[in-house]
Short mmCIF file of C-alpha atoms in Angstrom, two decimals:
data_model
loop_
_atom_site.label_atom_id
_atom_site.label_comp_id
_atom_site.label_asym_id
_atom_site.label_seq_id
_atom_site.Cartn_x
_atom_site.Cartn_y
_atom_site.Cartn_z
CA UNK A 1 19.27 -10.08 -20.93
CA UNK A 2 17.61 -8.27 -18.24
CA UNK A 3 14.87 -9.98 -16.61
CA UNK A 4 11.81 -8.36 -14.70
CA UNK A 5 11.11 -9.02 -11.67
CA UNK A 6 7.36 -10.24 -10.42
CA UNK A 7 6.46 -7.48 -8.12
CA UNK A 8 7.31 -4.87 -10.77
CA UNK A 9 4.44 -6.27 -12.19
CA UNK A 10 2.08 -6.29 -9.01
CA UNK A 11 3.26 -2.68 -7.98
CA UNK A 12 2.48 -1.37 -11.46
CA UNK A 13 -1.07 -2.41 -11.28
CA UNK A 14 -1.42 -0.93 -8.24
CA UNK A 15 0.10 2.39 -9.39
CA UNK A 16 -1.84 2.13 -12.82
CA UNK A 17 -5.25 1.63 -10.68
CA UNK A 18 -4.69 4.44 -8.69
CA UNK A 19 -3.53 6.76 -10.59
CA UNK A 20 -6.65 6.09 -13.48
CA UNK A 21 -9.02 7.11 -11.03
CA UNK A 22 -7.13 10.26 -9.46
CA UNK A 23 -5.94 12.08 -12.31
CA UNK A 24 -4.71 15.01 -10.58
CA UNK A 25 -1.84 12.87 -9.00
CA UNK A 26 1.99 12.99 -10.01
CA UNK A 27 4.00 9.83 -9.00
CA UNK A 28 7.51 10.46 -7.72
CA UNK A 29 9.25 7.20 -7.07
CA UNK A 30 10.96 7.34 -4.14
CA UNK A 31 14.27 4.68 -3.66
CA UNK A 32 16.52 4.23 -0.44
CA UNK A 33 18.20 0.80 -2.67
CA UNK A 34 17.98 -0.83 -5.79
CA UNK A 35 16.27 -3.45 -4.41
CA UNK A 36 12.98 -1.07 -2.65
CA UNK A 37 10.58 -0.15 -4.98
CA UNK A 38 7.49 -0.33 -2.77
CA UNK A 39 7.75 3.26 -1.67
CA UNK A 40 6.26 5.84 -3.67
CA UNK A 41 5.62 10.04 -3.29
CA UNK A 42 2.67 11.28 -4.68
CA UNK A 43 2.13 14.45 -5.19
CA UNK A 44 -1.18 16.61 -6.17
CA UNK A 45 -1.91 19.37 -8.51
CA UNK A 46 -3.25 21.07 -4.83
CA UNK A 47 0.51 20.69 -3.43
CA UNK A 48 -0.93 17.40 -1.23
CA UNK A 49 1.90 15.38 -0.17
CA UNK A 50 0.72 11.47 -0.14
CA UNK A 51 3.24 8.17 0.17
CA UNK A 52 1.76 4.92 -0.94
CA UNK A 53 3.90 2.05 0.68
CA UNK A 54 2.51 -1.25 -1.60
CA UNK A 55 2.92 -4.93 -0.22
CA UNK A 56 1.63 -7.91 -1.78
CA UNK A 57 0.28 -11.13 -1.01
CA UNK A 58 -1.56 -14.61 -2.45
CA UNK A 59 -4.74 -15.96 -0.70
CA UNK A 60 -4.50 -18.67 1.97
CA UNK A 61 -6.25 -21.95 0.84
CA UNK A 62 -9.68 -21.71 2.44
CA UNK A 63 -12.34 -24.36 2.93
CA UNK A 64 -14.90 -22.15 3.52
CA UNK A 65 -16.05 -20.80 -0.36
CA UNK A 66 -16.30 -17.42 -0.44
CA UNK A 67 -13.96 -16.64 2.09
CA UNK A 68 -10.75 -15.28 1.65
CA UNK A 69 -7.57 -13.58 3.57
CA UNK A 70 -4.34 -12.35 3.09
CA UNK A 71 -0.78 -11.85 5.62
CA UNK A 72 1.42 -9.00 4.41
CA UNK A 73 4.71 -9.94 6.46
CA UNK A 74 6.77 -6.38 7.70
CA UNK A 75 10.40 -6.39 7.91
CA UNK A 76 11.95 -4.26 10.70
CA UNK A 77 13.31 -1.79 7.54
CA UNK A 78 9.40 -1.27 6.52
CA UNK A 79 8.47 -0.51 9.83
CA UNK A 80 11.47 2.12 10.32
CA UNK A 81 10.07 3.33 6.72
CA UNK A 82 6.74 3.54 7.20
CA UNK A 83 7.31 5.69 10.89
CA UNK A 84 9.84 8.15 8.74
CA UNK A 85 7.67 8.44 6.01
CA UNK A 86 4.33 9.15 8.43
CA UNK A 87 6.23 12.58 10.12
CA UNK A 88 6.51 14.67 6.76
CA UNK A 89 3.58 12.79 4.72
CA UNK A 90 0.45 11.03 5.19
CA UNK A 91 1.18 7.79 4.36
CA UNK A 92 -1.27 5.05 2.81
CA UNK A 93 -0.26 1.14 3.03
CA UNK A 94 -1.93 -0.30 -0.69
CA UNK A 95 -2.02 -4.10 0.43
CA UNK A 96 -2.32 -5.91 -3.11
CA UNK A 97 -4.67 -9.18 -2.36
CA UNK A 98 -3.43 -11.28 -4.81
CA UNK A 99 -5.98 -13.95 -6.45
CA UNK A 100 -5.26 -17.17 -8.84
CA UNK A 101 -7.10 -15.12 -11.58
CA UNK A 102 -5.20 -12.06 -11.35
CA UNK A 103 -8.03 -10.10 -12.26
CA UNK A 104 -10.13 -10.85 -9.51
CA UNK A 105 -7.26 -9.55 -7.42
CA UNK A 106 -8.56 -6.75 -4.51
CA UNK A 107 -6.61 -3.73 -3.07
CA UNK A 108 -6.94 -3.00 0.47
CA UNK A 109 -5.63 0.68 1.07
CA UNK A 110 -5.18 1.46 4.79
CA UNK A 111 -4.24 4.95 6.01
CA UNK A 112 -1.12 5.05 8.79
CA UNK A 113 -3.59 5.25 12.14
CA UNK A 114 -5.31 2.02 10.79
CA UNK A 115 -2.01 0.57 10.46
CA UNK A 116 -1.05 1.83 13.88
CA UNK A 117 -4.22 -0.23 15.62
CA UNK A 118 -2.29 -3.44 14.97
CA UNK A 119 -1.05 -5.10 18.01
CA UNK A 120 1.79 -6.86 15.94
CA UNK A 121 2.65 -4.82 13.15
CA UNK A 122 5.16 -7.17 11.75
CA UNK A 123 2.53 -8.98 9.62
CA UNK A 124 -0.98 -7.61 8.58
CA UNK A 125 -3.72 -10.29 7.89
CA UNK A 126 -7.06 -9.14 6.17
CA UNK A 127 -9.79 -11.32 5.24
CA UNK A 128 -12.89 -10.88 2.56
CA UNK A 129 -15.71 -12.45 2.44
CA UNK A 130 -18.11 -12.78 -0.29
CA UNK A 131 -20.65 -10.32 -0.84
CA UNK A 132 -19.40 -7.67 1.65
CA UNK A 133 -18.57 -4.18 1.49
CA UNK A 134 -15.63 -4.29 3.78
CA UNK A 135 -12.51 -6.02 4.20
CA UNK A 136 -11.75 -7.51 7.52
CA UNK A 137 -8.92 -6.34 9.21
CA UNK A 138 -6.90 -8.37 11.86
CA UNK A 139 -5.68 -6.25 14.85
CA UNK A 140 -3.75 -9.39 16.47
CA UNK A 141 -5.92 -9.36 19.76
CA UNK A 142 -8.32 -12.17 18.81
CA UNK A 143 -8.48 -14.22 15.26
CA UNK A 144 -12.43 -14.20 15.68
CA UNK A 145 -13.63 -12.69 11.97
CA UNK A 146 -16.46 -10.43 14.41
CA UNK A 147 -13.54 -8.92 15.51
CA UNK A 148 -12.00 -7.14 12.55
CA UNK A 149 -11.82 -3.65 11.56
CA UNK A 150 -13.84 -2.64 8.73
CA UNK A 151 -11.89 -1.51 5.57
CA UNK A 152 -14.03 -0.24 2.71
CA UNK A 153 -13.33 -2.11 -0.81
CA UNK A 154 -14.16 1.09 -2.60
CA UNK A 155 -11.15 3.16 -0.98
CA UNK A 156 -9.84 2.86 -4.85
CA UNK A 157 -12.52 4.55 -6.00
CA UNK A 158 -11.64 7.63 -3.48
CA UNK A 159 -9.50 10.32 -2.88
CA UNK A 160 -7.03 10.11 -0.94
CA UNK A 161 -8.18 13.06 1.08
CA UNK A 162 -11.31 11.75 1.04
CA UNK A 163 -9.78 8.72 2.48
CA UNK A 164 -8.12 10.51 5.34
CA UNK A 165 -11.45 12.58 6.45
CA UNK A 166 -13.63 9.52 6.39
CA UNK A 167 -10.86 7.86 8.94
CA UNK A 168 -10.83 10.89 10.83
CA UNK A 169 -14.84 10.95 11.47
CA UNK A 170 -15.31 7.27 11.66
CA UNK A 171 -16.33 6.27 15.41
CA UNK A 172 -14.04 3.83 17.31
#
């Protein structure tokens, strides 16, 4: 008997999320081994060219209520990936933040620049606290939450190229 494995069911909820609120989008799965199916080419009815490289991860245990964050570890092979994929695409990394009750579960979608402001890129860590618009995310000079780099929670909501000219015009 086959069995499935977990993250087919995390990466399907990602790829069922996104592609409910972009209906012009046509997902192309894109496999280097059996074992990699975090990699996906999407493709628009406009001709866009978009790969969505998902991750996920389960909260830390926080004492502080309300408070939350999330490490997304990067193998050398994702990194190599991620830099191939970036020359012919633009590439979007969906972090799945992964709660106890699954539906309360968040997705963080960062484009490839954000991804590139990370001092060590072989883990990500983004935080969330209650009641804000933004996800925190860690660029690995200084753990101080003031420090972050805003990610907006309602990137699902989005475009994609919606998502890449609102990068493009936000201020540094």
């Amino acid at each position: 008997m086959s069995k499935l494995k977990l993250s087919n069911f995390y990466y399907g909820a990602v790829l069922n999320a996104i592609l409910e609120k972009n209906p012009e989008f046509s997902p192309t799965l894109v496999l280097y081994d059996d074992d990699n199916r975090q990699a996906y080419k999407i493709l628009t009815e406009y001709n866009e060219n978009y790969i969505l490289f998902l991750k996920y991860a389960t909260s830390r245990n926080c004492k502080k209520n309300g408070y939350n964050s999330w490490t997304f570890n990067f193998s050398q092979n994702d990194k190599k990936q991620l830099q191939e994929y970036s020359i012919d695409s633009s590439v979007f990394i969906c972090l799945l933040c992964l709660k106890e009750e699954l539906q309360n579960s968040q997705l963080a979608i960062l484009t490839y620049n954000e991804y590139l402001k990370i001092n060590n890129k072989n883990s990500i860590t983004i935080n969330l606290e209650k009641r804000k618009k933004n996800f925190g995310l860690f660029l690995g000079y200084s753990k101080a939450r003031k420090d972050t780099y805003p990610i907006p929670r309602n990137r699902i909501e989005k475009s994609f190229k919606d998502i890449l000219n609102e990068n493009n015009t936000k201020k540094e």
